[in-house]
Amino acid sequence: MATNENLPPNVIKQLARELKNLDETPPEGIKVAVNDDNFAAIYADIEGPAGTPYENGIFRMKLTLSHDFPQSPPKGYFLTKIFHPNIATNGEICVNALKKDWNPSLGLRHVLIVIRCLLIEPFPESALNEQAGKMLLENYEEYARHAKLYTGIHALKPKPKFKTGSISESTTDLNIEQKNTVIKSVDPKNAVSGAAAQLPSPLAPKYENGQDLPAALTSSTETEVSVAQKKEVALAKVQADKKKMDARKKSLKRL
């Protein structure tokens, strides 16, 4: 494999322009990683196209450039394990754009797009993985099942992590809603009367030390006070009637 040191200066300049362009406007489903110290090793992450057995997968691949690039094509390898007719078990890629159809005028963008298109439309006639090629021709459902299994094991996208802030906010909102529900379910009248019943009455009987009497003692004390008050009223009425009678008797004697 070549390095920046043994690549021609004009090739290095061309690669620098291409890599910058790929970084600023990447092709659909492809992200390129650039190593400024070695343009001869180019890495890319390819998203599995929707509607294929590779959907929801991220596949890392590598392009290696020879010292006589671009006269000779780069070599492509999948670093992520994948079940595909045109990709060998060691990751080597078989595609015409990297072999007989190679043209020095073809850029890296074209090569990467062609490789991703392989995931959409494989070519079992030129298979490097004979098992995958045969299965694709004879039983597509079985082929798709194998490809999905490999994708799920080796290339599954990492799940996004929950944000602590959003979870806390959601939990707070939920607690507020629950509290509001509880408050609304209470009858306002009952709530007022209940609150009033819990407040200590300033006229309630107390012990000598100032503490409130127990509820049972308070009710019995109130009953005794009521009876005593009634007796006092009756006694006062009797005394008043007696005075009236004495006054009448005195009046009769004078007559």
C-alpha positions as a Python dict, from the first residue, in 0.01 Angstrom:
ca = {
    (1, 'M'): (0, 0, 0),
    (2, 'A'): (119, 349, -78),
    (3, 'T'): (157, 642, 160),
    (4, 'N'): (162, 1017, 115),
    (5, 'E'): (538, 1000, 81),
    (6, 'N'): (542, 782, -232),
    (7, 'L'): (231, 919, -401),
    (8, 'P'): (297, 1182, -670),
    (9, 'P'): (231, 1542, -555),
    (10, 'N'): (-38, 1594, -820),
    (11, 'V'): (-219, 1280, -699),
    (12, 'I'): (-201, 1400, -338),
    (13, 'K'): (-353, 1734, -440),
    (14, 'Q'): (-630, 1559, -632),
    (15, 'L'): (-707, 1328, -339),
    (16, 'A'): (-710, 1622, -98),
    (17, 'R'): (-970, 1800, -312),
    (18, 'E'): (-1183, 1486, -343),
    (19, 'L'): (-1171, 1405, 27),
    (20, 'K'): (-1260, 1761, 120),
    (21, 'N'): (-1555, 1749, -119),
    (22, 'L'): (-1670, 1413, 27),
    (23, 'D'): (-1647, 1556, 377),
    (24, 'E'): (-1846, 1870, 293),
    (25, 'T'): (-2108, 1703, 70),
    (26, 'P'): (-2108, 1330, 142),
    (27, 'P'): (-2304, 1091, -84),
    (28, 'E'): (-2633, 960, 52),
    (29, 'G'): (-2574, 700, 321),
    (30, 'I'): (-2193, 734, 316),
    (31, 'K'): (-1956, 905, 559),
    (32, 'V'): (-1585, 921, 484),
    (33, 'A'): (-1309, 932, 747),
    (34, 'V'): (-995, 1119, 638),
    (35, 'N'): (-641, 1062, 762),
    (36, 'D'): (-433, 1361, 655),
    (37, 'D'): (-111, 1165, 709),
    (38, 'N'): (-210, 885, 475),
    (39, 'F'): (-452, 948, 188),
    (40, 'A'): (-377, 596, 60),
    (41, 'A'): (-602, 441, 328),
    (42, 'I'): (-956, 573, 306),
    (43, 'Y'): (-1230, 456, 544),
    (44, 'A'): (-1604, 496, 497),
    (45, 'D'): (-1919, 402, 691),
    (46, 'I'): (-2201, 287, 465),
    (47, 'E'): (-2564, 280, 582),
    (48, 'G'): (-2761, -26, 479),
    (49, 'P'): (-3016, 88, 218),
    (50, 'A'): (-3383, 79, 320),
    (51, 'G'): (-3580, -215, 186),
    (52, 'T'): (-3277, -445, 178),
    (53, 'P'): (-3160, -712, 425),
    (54, 'Y'): (-2890, -463, 527),
    (55, 'E'): (-3135, -196, 644),
    (56, 'N'): (-3054, -38, 985),
    (57, 'G'): (-2693, -155, 957),
    (58, 'I'): (-2371, 47, 946),
    (59, 'F'): (-2091, -118, 747),
    (60, 'R'): (-1734, 7, 768),
    (61, 'M'): (-1518, -40, 458),
    (62, 'K'): (-1168, 54, 345),
    (63, 'L'): (-1017, 160, 15),
    (64, 'T'): (-642, 112, -27),
    (65, 'L'): (-453, 295, -304),
    (66, 'S'): (-147, 156, -474),
    (67, 'H'): (165, 362, -548),
    (68, 'D'): (61, 396, -916),
    (69, 'F'): (-290, 522, -839),
    (70, 'P'): (-492, 638, -1033),
    (71, 'Q'): (-352, 426, -1315),
    (72, 'S'): (-450, 115, -1120),
    (73, 'P'): (-778, 89, -927),
    (74, 'P'): (-797, 93, -549),
    (75, 'K'): (-878, -225, -363),
    (76, 'G'): (-1190, -235, -149),
    (77, 'Y'): (-1255, -432, 171),
    (78, 'F'): (-1548, -453, 410),
    (79, 'L'): (-1420, -445, 767),
    (80, 'T'): (-1769, -520, 903),
    (81, 'K'): (-1879, -879, 850),
    (82, 'I'): (-2153, -903, 590),
    (83, 'F'): (-2336, -1184, 407),
    (84, 'H'): (-2328, -1078, 43),
    (85, 'P'): (-2254, -1258, -288),
    (86, 'N'): (-1999, -1001, -404),
    (87, 'I'): (-1811, -968, -75),
    (88, 'A'): (-1576, -1248, 32),
    (89, 'T'): (-1560, -1382, 385),
    (90, 'N'): (-1233, -1188, 429),
    (91, 'G'): (-1416, -865, 325),
    (92, 'E'): (-1272, -831, -26),
    (93, 'I'): (-1513, -657, -267),
    (94, 'C'): (-1576, -776, -621),
    (95, 'V'): (-1719, -499, -838),
    (96, 'N'): (-1643, -412, -1197),
    (97, 'A'): (-1572, -48, -1111),
    (98, 'L'): (-1267, -169, -920),
    (99, 'K'): (-1159, -414, -1189),
    (100, 'K'): (-1221, -421, -1563),
    (101, 'D'): (-1436, -106, -1570),
    (102, 'W'): (-1181, 104, -1385),
    (103, 'N'): (-1090, 437, -1541),
    (104, 'P'): (-831, 681, -1399),
    (105, 'S'): (-1085, 960, -1443),
    (106, 'L'): (-1327, 792, -1200),
    (107, 'G'): (-1327, 960, -863),
    (108, 'L'): (-1360, 820, -512),
    (109, 'R'): (-1721, 938, -494),
    (110, 'H'): (-1815, 721, -790),
    (111, 'V'): (-1643, 417, -638),
    (112, 'L'): (-1817, 457, -301),
    (113, 'I'): (-2159, 502, -461),
    (114, 'V'): (-2111, 189, -674),
    (115, 'I'): (-2015, -14, -366),
    (116, 'R'): (-2326, 99, -178),
    (117, 'C'): (-2537, 10, -484),
    (118, 'L'): (-2406, -347, -447),
    (119, 'L'): (-2609, -370, -125),
    (120, 'I'): (-2921, -283, -322),
    (121, 'E'): (-2856, -502, -627),
    (122, 'P'): (-2606, -786, -583),
    (123, 'F'): (-2458, -975, -879),
    (124, 'P'): (-2461, -1345, -790),
    (125, 'E'): (-2311, -1440, -1129),
    (126, 'S'): (-1972, -1300, -1017),
    (127, 'A'): (-1991, -1413, -656),
    (128, 'L'): (-1696, -1417, -419),
    (129, 'N'): (-1917, -1573, -152),
    (130, 'E'): (-2051, -1881, -336),
    (131, 'Q'): (-2294, -1975, -57),
    (132, 'A'): (-2455, -1630, -63),
    (133, 'G'): (-2466, -1626, -445),
    (134, 'K'): (-2628, -1970, -470),
    (135, 'M'): (-2877, -1891, -197),
    (136, 'L'): (-2971, -1561, -364),
    (137, 'L'): (-3046, -1741, -694),
    (138, 'E'): (-3233, -2038, -546),
    (139, 'N'): (-3406, -1908, -233),
    (140, 'Y'): (-3414, -1531, -182),
    (141, 'E'): (-3605, -1554, 148),
    (142, 'E'): (-3335, -1777, 297),
    (143, 'Y'): (-3066, -1544, 163),
    (144, 'A'): (-3241, -1240, 312),
    (145, 'R'): (-3275, -1418, 648),
    (146, 'H'): (-2901, -1490, 658),
    (147, 'A'): (-2813, -1134, 552),
    (148, 'K'): (-3043, -984, 818),
    (149, 'L'): (-2892, -1212, 1081),
    (150, 'Y'): (-2539, -1093, 995),
    (151, 'T'): (-2660, -732, 995),
    (152, 'G'): (-2824, -766, 1335),
    (153, 'I'): (-2514, -928, 1489),
    (154, 'H'): (-2229, -732, 1330),
    (155, 'A'): (-2366, -406, 1189),
    (156, 'L'): (-2661, -296, 1401),
    (157, 'K'): (-2679, 80, 1458),
    (158, 'P'): (-2617, 183, 1820),
    (159, 'K'): (-2939, 286, 1996),
    (160, 'P'): (-2961, 654, 2088),
    (161, 'K'): (-2921, 726, 2456),
    (162, 'F'): (-3193, 902, 2648),
    (163, 'K'): (-3118, 1252, 2768),
    (164, 'T'): (-3124, 1289, 3144),
    (165, 'G'): (-3280, 1635, 3118),
    (166, 'S'): (-3575, 1522, 2907),
    (167, 'I'): (-3640, 1224, 3134),
    (168, 'S'): (-3635, 1449, 3442),
    (169, 'E'): (-3868, 1698, 3274),
    (170, 'S'): (-4108, 1422, 3172),
    (171, 'T'): (-4106, 1277, 3523),
    (172, 'T'): (-4171, 1619, 3676),
    (173, 'D'): (-4461, 1683, 3438),
    (174, 'L'): (-4607, 1344, 3523),
    (175, 'N'): (-4587, 1411, 3898),
    (176, 'I'): (-4757, 1750, 3852),
    (177, 'E'): (-5038, 1593, 3649),
    (178, 'Q'): (-5089, 1325, 3915),
    (179, 'K'): (-5108, 1588, 4189),
    (180, 'N'): (-5358, 1793, 3990),
    (181, 'T'): (-5569, 1483, 3934),
    (182, 'V'): (-5577, 1407, 4306),
    (183, 'I'): (-5671, 1766, 4391),
    (184, 'K'): (-5950, 1773, 4131),
    (185, 'S'): (-6095, 1446, 4259),
    (186, 'V'): (-6158, 1594, 4607),
    (187, 'D'): (-6492, 1768, 4668),
    (188, 'P'): (-6414, 2134, 4755),
    (189, 'K'): (-6687, 2141, 5022),
    (190, 'N'): (-6557, 1829, 5188),
    (191, 'A'): (-6205, 1964, 5163),
    (192, 'V'): (-6304, 2286, 5345),
    (193, 'S'): (-6502, 2107, 5615),
    (194, 'G'): (-6228, 1852, 5658),
    (195, 'A'): (-5967, 2124, 5692),
    (196, 'A'): (-6181, 2309, 5942),
    (197, 'A'): (-6234, 1993, 6143),
    (198, 'Q'): (-5859, 1948, 6169),
    (199, 'L'): (-5801, 2303, 6301),
    (200, 'P'): (-5800, 2329, 6682),
    (201, 'S'): (-6088, 2537, 6821),
    (202, 'P'): (-5983, 2821, 7054),
    (203, 'L'): (-6288, 2741, 7271),
    (204, 'A'): (-6215, 2371, 7299),
    (205, 'P'): (-6168, 2246, 7658),
    (206, 'K'): (-5804, 2206, 7760),
    (207, 'Y'): (-5604, 2055, 8042),
    (208, 'E'): (-5466, 2289, 8301),
    (209, 'N'): (-5128, 2282, 8125),
    (210, 'G'): (-5294, 2420, 7810),
    (211, 'Q'): (-5298, 2098, 7603),
    (212, 'D'): (-5615, 1999, 7419),
    (213, 'L'): (-5830, 1731, 7572),
    (214, 'P'): (-5877, 1407, 7378),
    (215, 'A'): (-6179, 1399, 7147),
    (216, 'A'): (-6373, 1157, 7367),
    (217, 'L'): (-6319, 1366, 7680),
    (218, 'T'): (-6399, 1684, 7492),
    (219, 'S'): (-6741, 1556, 7382),
    (220, 'S'): (-6834, 1436, 7732),
    (221, 'T'): (-6719, 1765, 7885),
    (222, 'E'): (-6929, 1959, 7639),
    (223, 'T'): (-7233, 1749, 7736),
    (224, 'E'): (-7180, 1816, 8107),
    (225, 'V'): (-7145, 2190, 8046),
    (226, 'S'): (-7469, 2195, 7850),
    (227, 'V'): (-7662, 2014, 8127),
    (228, 'A'): (-7524, 2250, 8392),
    (229, 'Q'): (-7622, 2552, 8186),
    (230, 'K'): (-7978, 2419, 8152),
    (231, 'K'): (-8001, 2365, 8529),
    (232, 'E'): (-7886, 2717, 8599),
    (233, 'V'): (-8146, 2859, 8360),
    (234, 'A'): (-8425, 2651, 8523),
    (235, 'L'): (-8317, 2753, 8874),
    (236, 'A'): (-8310, 3121, 8779),
    (237, 'K'): (-8660, 3089, 8633),
    (238, 'V'): (-8793, 2925, 8953),
    (239, 'Q'): (-8640, 3197, 9168),
    (240, 'A'): (-8792, 3466, 8948),
    (241, 'D'): (-9136, 3301, 8971),
    (242, 'K'): (-9101, 3278, 9351),
    (243, 'K'): (-9021, 3648, 9378),
    (244, 'K'): (-9328, 3729, 9171),
    (245, 'M'): (-9547, 3514, 9400),
    (246, 'D'): (-9408, 3681, 9714),
    (247, 'A'): (-9475, 4024, 9566),
    (248, 'R'): (-9839, 3931, 9494),
    (249, 'K'): (-9890, 3798, 9848),
    (250, 'K'): (-9766, 4124, 9996),
    (251, 'S'): (-10000, 4320, 9771),
    (252, 'L'): (-10301, 4110, 9882),
    (253, 'K'): (-10222, 4164, 10252),
    (254, 'R'): (-10221, 4538, 10208),
    (255, 'L'): (-10567, 4520, 10057),
}
